[in-house]
Tab-separated table of C-alpha atoms and ligand atoms in Angstrom:
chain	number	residue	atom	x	y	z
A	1	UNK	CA	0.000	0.000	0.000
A	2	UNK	CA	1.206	3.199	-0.471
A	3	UNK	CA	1.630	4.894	2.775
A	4	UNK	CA	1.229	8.790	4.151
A	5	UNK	CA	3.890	9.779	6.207
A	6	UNK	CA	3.696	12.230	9.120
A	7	UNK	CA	4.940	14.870	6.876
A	8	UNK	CA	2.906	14.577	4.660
A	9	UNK	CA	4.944	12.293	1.747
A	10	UNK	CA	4.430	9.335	0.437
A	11	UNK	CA	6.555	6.165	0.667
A	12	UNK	CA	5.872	2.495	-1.286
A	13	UNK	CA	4.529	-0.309	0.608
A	14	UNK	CA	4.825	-3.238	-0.844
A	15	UNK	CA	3.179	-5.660	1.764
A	16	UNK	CA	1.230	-6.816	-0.471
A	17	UNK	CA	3.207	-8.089	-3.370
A	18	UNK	CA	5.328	-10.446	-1.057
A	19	UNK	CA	7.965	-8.162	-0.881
A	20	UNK	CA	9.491	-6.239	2.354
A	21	UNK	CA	8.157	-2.987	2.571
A	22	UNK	CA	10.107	0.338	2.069
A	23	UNK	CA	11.304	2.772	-0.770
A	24	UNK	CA	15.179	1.815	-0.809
A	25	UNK	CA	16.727	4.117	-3.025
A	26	UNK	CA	17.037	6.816	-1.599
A	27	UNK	CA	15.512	4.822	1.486
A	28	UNK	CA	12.739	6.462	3.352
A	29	UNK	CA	14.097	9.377	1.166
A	30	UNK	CA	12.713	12.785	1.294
A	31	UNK	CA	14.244	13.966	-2.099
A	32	UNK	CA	12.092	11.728	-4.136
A	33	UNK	CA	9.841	14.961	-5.283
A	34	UNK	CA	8.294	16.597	-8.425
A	35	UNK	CA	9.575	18.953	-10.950
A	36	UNK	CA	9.196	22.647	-10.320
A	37	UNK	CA	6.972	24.303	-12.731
A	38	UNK	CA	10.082	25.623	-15.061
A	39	UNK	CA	11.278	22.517	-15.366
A	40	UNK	CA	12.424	21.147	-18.760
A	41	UNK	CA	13.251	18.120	-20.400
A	42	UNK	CA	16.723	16.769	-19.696
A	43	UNK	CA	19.681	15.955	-22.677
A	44	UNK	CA	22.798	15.196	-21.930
A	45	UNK	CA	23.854	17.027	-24.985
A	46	UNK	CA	22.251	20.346	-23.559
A	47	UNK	CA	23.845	22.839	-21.056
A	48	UNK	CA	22.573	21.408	-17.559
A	49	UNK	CA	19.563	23.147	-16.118
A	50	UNK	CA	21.493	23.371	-13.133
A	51	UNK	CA	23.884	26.147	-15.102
A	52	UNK	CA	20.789	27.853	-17.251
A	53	UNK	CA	18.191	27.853	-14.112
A	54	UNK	CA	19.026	26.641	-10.756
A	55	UNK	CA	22.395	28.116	-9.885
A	56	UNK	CA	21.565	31.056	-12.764
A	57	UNK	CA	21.000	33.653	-9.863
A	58	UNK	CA	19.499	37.041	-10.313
A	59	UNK	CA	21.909	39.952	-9.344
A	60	UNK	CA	19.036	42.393	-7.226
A	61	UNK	CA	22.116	44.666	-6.047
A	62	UNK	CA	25.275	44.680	-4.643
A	63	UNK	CA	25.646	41.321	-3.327
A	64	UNK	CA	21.852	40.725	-2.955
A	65	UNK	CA	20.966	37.872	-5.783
A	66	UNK	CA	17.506	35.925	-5.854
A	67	UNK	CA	17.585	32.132	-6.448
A	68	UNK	CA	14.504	30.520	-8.106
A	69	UNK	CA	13.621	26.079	-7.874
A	70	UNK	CA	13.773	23.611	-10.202
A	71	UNK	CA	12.718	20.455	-8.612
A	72	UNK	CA	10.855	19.935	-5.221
A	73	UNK	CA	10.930	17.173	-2.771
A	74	UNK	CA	7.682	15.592	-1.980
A	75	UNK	CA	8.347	17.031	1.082
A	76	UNK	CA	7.275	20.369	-0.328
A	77	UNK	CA	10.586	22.163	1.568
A	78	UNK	CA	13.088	22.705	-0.641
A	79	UNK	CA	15.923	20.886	-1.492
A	80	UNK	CA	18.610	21.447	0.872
A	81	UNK	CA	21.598	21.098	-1.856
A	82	UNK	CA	19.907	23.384	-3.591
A	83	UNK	CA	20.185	26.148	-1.013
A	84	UNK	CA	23.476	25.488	-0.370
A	85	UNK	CA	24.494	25.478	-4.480
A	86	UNK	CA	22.767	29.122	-4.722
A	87	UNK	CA	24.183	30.461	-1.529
A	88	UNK	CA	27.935	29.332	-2.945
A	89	UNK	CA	27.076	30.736	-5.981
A	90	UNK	CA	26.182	34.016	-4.338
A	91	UNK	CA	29.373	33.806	-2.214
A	92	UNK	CA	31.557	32.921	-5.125
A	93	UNK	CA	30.486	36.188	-7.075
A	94	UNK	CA	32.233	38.242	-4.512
A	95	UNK	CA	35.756	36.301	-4.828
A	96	UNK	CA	38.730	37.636	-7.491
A	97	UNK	CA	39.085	34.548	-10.068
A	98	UNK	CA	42.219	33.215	-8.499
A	99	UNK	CA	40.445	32.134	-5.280
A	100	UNK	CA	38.527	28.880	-5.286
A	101	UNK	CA	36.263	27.718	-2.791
A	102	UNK	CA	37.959	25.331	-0.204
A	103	UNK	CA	35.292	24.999	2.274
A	104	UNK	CA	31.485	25.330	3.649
A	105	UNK	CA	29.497	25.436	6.496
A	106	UNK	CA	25.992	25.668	6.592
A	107	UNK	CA	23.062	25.087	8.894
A	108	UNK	CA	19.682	25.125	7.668
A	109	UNK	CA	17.419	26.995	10.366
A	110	UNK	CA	13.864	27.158	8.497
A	111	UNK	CA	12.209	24.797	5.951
A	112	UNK	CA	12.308	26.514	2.446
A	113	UNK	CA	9.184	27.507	1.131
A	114	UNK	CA	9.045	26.317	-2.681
A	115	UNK	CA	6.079	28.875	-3.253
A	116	UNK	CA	8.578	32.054	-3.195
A	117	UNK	CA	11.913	32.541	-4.029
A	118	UNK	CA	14.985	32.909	-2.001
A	119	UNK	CA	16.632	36.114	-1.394
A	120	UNK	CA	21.114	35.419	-0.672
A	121	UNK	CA	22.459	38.071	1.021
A	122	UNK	CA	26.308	38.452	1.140
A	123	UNK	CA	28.579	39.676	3.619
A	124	UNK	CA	32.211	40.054	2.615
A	125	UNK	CA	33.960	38.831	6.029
A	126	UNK	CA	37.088	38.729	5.569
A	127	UNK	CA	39.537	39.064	2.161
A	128	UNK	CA	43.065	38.322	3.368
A	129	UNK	CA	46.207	37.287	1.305
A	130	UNK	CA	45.299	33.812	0.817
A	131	UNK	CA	41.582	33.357	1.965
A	132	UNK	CA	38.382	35.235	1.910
A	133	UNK	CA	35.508	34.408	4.217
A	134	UNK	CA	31.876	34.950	3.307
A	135	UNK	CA	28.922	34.580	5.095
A	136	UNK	CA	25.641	34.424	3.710
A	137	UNK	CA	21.878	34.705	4.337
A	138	UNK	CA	18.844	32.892	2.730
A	139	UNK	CA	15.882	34.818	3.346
A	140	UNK	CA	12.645	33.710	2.416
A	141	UNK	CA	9.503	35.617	4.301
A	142	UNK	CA	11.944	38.465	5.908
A	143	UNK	CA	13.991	35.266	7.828
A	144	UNK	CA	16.740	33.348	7.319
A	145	UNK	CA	16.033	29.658	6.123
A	146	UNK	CA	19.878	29.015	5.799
A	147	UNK	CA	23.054	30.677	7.005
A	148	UNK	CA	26.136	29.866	5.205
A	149	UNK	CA	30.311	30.173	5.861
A	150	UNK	CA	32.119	29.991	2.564
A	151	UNK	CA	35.581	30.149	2.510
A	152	UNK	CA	37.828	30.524	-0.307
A	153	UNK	CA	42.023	30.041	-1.072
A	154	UNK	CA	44.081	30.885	-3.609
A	155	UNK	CA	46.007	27.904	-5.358
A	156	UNK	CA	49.143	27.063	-3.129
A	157	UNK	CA	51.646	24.627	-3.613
A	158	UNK	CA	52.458	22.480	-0.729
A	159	UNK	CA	54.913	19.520	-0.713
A	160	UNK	CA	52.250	18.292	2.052
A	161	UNK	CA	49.908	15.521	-0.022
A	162	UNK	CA	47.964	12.283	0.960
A	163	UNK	CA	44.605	11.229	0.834
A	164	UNK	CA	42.592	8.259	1.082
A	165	UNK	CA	42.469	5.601	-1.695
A	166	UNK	CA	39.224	5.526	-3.596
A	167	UNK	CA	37.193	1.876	-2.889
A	168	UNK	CA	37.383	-0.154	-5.494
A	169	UNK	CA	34.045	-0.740	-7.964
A	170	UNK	CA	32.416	-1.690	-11.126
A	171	UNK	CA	32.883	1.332	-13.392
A	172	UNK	CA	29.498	3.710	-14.228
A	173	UNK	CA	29.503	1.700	-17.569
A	174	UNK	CA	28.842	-1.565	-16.143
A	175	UNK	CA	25.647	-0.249	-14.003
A	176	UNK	CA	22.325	0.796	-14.684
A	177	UNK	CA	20.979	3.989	-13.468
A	178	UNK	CA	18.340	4.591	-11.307
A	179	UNK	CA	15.911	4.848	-14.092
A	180	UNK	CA	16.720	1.415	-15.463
A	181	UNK	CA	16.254	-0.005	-12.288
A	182	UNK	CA	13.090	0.938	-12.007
A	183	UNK	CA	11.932	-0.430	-15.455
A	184	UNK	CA	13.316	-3.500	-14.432
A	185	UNK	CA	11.113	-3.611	-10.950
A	186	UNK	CA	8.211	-2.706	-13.114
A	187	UNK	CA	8.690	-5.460	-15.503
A	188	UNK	CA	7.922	-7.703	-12.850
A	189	UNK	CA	4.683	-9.076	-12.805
A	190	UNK	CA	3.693	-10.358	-9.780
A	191	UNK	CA	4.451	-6.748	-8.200
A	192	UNK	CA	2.120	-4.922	-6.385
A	193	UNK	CA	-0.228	-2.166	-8.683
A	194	UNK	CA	0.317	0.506	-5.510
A	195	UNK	CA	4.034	-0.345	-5.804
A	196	UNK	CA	4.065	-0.353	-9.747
A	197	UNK	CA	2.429	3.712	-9.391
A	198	UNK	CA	4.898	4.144	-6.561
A	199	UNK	CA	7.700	3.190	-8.473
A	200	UNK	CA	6.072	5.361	-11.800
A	201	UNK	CA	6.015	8.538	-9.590
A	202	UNK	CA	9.620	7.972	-9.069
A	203	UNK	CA	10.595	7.799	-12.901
A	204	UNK	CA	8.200	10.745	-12.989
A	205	UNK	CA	10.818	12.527	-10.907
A	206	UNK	CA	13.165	14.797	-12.938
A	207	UNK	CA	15.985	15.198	-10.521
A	208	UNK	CA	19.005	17.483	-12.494
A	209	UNK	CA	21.127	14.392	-11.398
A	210	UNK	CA	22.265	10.797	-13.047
A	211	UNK	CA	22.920	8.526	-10.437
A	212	UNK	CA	23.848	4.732	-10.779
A	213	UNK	CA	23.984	2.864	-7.314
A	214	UNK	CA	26.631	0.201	-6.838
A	215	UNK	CA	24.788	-2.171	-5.132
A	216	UNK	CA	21.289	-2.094	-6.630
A	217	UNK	CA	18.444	-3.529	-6.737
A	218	UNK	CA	17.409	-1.658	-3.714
A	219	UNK	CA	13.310	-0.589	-4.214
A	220	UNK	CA	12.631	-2.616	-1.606
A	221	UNK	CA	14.398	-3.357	1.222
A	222	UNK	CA	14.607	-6.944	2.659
A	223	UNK	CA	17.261	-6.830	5.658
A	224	UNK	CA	19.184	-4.484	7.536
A	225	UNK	CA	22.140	-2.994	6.099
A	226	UNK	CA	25.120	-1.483	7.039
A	227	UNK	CA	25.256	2.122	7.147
A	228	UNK	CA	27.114	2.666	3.615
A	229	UNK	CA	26.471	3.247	-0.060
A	230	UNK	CA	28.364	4.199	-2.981
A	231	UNK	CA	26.994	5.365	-6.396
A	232	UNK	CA	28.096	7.142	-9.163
A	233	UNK	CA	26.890	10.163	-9.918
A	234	UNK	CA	26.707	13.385	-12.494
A	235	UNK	CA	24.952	16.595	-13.235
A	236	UNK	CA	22.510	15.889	-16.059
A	237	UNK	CA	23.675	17.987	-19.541
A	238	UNK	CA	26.946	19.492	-20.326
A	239	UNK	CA	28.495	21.814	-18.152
A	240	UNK	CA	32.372	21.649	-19.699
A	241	UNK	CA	35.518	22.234	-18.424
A	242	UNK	CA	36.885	25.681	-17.017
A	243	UNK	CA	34.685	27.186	-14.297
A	244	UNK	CA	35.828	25.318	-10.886
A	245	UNK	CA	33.644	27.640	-8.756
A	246	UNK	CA	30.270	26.683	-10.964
A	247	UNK	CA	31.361	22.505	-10.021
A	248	UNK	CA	31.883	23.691	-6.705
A	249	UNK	CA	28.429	24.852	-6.654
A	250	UNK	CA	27.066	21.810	-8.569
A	251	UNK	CA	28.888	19.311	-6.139
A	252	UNK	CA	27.012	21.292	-3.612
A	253	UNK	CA	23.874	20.749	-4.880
A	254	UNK	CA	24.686	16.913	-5.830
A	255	UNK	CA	26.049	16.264	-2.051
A	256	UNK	CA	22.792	16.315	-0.774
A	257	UNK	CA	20.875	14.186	-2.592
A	258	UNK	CA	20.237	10.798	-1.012
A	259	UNK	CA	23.271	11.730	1.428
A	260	UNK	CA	21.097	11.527	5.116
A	261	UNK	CA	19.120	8.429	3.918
A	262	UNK	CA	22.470	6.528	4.568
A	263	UNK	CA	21.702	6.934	8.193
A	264	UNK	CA	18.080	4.836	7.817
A	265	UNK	CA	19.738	1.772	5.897
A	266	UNK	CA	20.234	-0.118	9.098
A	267	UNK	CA	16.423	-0.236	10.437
A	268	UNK	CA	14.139	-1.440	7.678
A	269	UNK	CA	11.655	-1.896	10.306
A	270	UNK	CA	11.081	1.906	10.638
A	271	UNK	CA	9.995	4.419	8.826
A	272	UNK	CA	10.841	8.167	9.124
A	273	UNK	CA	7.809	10.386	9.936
A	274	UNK	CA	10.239	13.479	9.666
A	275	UNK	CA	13.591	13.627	8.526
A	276	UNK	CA	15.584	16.916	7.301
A	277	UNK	CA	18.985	17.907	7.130
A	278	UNK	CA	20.025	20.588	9.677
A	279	UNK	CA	23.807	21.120	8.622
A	280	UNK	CA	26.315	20.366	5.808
A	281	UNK	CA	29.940	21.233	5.718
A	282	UNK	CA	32.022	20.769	2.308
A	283	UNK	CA	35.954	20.811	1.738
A	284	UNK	CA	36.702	20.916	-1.764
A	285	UNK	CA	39.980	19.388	-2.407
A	286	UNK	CA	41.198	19.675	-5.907
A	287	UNK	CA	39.481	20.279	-9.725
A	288	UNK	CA	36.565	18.134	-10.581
A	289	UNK	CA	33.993	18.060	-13.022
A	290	UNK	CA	30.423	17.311	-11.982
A	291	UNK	CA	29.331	16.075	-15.531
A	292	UNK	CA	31.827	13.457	-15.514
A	293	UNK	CA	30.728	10.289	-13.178
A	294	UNK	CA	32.380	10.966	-9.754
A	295	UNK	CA	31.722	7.999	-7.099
A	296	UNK	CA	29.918	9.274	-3.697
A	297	UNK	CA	30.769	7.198	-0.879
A	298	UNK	CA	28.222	7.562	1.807
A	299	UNK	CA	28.225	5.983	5.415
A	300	UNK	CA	26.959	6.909	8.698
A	301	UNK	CA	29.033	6.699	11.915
A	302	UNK	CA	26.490	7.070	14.143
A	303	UNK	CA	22.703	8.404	14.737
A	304	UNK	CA	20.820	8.469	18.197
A	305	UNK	CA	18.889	10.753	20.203
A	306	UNK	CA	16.307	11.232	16.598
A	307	UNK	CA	19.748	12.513	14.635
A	308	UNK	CA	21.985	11.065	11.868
A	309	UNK	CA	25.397	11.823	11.036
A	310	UNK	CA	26.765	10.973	7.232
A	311	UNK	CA	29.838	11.284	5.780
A	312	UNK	CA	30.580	11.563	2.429
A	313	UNK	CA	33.434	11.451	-0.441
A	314	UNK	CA	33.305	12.555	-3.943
A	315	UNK	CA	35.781	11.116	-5.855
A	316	UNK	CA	37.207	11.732	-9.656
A	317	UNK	CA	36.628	8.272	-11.517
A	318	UNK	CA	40.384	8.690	-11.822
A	319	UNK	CA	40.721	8.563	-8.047
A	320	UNK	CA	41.387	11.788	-7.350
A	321	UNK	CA	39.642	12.315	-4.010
A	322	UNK	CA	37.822	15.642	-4.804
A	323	UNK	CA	35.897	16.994	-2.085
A	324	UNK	CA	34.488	16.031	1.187
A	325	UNK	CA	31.566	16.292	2.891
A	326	UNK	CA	29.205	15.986	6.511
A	327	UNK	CA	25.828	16.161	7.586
A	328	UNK	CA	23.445	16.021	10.826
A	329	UNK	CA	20.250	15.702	10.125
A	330	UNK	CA	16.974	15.113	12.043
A	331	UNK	CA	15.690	11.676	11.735
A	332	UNK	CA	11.900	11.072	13.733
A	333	UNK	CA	10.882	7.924	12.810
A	334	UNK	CA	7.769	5.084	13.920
A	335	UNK	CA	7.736	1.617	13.495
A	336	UNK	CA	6.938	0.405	10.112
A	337	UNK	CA	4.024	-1.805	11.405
A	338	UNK	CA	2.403	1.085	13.292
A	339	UNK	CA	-0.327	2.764	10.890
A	340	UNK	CA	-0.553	5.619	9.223
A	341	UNK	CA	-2.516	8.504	10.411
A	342	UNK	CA	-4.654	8.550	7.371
B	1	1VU	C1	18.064	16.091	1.667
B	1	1VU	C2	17.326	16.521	2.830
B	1	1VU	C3	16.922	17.931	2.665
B	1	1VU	O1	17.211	18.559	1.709
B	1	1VU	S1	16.061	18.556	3.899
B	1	1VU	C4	15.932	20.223	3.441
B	1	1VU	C5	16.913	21.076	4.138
B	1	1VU	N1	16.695	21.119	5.537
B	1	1VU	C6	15.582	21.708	6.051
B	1	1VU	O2	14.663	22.159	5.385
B	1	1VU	C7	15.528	21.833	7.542
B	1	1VU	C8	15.208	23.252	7.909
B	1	1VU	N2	15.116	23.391	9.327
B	1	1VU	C9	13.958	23.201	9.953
B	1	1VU	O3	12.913	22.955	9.349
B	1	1VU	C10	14.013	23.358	11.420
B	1	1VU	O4	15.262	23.849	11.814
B	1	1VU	C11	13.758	22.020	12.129
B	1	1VU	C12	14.776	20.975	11.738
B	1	1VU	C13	12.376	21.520	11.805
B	1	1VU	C14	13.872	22.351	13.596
B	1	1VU	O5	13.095	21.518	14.332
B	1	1VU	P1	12.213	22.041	15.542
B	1	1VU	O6	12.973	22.952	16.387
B	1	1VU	O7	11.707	20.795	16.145
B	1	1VU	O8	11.133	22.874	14.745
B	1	1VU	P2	9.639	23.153	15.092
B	1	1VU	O9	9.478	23.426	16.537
B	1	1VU	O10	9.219	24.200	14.120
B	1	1VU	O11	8.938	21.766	14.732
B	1	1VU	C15	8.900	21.260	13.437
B	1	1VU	C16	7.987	20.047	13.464
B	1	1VU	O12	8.564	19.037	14.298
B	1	1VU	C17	7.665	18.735	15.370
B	1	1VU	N3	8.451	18.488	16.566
B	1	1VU	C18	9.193	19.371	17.232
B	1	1VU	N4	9.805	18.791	18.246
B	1	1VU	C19	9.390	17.501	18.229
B	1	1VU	C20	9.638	16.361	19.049
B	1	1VU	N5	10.461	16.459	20.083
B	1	1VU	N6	9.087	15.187	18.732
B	1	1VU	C21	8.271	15.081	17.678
B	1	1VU	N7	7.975	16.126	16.853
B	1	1VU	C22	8.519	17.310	17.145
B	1	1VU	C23	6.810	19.958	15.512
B	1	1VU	O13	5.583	19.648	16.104
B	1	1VU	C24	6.637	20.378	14.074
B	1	1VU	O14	5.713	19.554	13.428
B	1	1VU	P3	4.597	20.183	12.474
B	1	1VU	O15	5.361	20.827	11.358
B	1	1VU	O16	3.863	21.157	13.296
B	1	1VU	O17	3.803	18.986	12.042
């Protein structure tokens, strides 16, 4: 059946088709949404609508820009990464060229409103030699919804250089994305009719992202799990080589998609009644381009006390560990047995 959650989204039951119950990818995710109004038909030979519309601000004055949506979770808040995208955008417009974002730190304080648009205000904190601080302000409704620290370096050499060493998986070739997946779940024909519409709403999704999950099949959700995922992932459409800031702001907007559902993997017997993400921090590491598959490694060290924490790594598909990321997000949840209040 498909069931109402207590904010207000839907997520696939599939009780009665034999199988366990439980959207898996993204589990118990609130990104799964519709398309804002604007929104267009993907290509991958076009310029990504993440370039032409979502990170596309409006300059209103002097480091005052206005940010309009694309897509919208079924949550009807807006989408976290997007937030943080436009608000690096808006920061990044203040910089000279030569510096490049290293870092961010953001917590979201208010649920967006995807009625209205979003108003970034900048303030120029601090331009030194080598870095330049920003903070800055999403304001829907007269209030802040997000407040954001963006720092940016110039390029420094360093004989100082390690990093991790990227896990090992099948290549983005070798996968099928999302998409596919689902076709092959609805080719099945002993599933469910609420899970087959379930399962069409998803496809109906136009998320600005490709994503192919490394360990897939995961609609629906048999056993626990450990608290990690990997998939590859890339902006939808051509973006091309040159602008670091504008991947910077992409990878911002890609980081947050599917990132806090890593924390829910372990307890298939619960549902989330309300989950949203209440920070994210970024380190951007070196050049990247977020049209070309980069892997995200997600996992989750810990969650109690109705919080999550997740970790993530982007990383180049030549291993090139590219930027870093971390998130707390609230996670209320019930027991997946308990009904729904409808
Ligand atoms: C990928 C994931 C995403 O992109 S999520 C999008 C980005 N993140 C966000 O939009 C989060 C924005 N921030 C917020 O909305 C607020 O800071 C949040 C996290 C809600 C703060 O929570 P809180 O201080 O509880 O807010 P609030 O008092 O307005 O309540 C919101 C709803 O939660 C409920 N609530 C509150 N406390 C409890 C509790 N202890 N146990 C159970 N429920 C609780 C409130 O009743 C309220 O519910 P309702 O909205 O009235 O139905």
């Amino acid at each position: 059946m498909a069931d109402q959650t207590d904010d207000g989204t839907k997520t696939l039951d599939s009780s009665d088709s034999g199988e366990s119950p439980g959207v898996v990818f993204p589990p118990e995710s609130p990104e799964e949404g519709i398309p804002h109004s604007s929104a267009t038909h993907f290509n991958n030979d076009l310029k990504s609508v993440l370039v032409t519309s979502v990170l596309n601000l409006e300059a209103l004055d002097v480091d005052l820009y206005r940010g309009t949506h694309h897509w919208v979770p079924r949550t009807q808040r807006l989408f976290g990464g997007q937030i943080v995208g436009q608000a690096l955008v808006a920061a990044a417009k203040s910089v000279s060229d030569h510096h490049y974002a290293h870092s961010l730190h953001c917590y979201f304080v208010r649920a967006g409103d995807p009625k209205v648009p979003v108003l970034y205000q900048v303030e120029r904190t601090r331009d030194g030699r080598s870095f330049c601080v920003r903070s800055v302000k999403a304001i829907q409704h007269g209030q802040p919804i997000l407040i954001c620290q963006a720092s940016f370096h110039m390029l420094q050499e360093s004989p100082l250089q390690h990093q991790f060493t990227m896990p090992v998986v099948p290549q983005p070739e070798d996968l099928l994305t999302v998409e596919e997946l689902i076709h092959q779940y609805l080719s099945k024909p002993d599933l469910a009719e609420t899970a087959r519409q379930g399962l069409n709403k998803l496809l109906a999704n136009e998320v600005p992202i490709e994503i192919k999950p490394v360990n897939p099949p995961h609609f629906y959700r048999h056993t626990a799990t450990q608290p990690k995922q990997l998939f590859w992932v890339r902006a939808r459409g051509h973006i091309g080589e040159g602008n670091m800031k504008l991947h910077c702001c992409v990878a911002a907007y890609v980081s947050d998609y599917a990132f806090l559902g890593t924390a829910l993997l372990p307890y298939p017997n619960y549902r989330a009644k309300f989950s949203a993400s209440l920070d994210h921090a970024m380190w951007f590491h070196s050049t990247f381009r977020t049209d070309e598959w980069m892997l995200y490694e997600c996992e989750s060290p810990w969650a109690g006390g109705s919080r999550g924490l997740v970790q993530g790594r982007l990383w180049r598909r030549d291993g090139v560990l590219a930027v870093s990321c971390s998130q707390e997000g609230v996670l209320r949840v019930r027991p997946a047995t308990q009904p729904s209040k409808l």
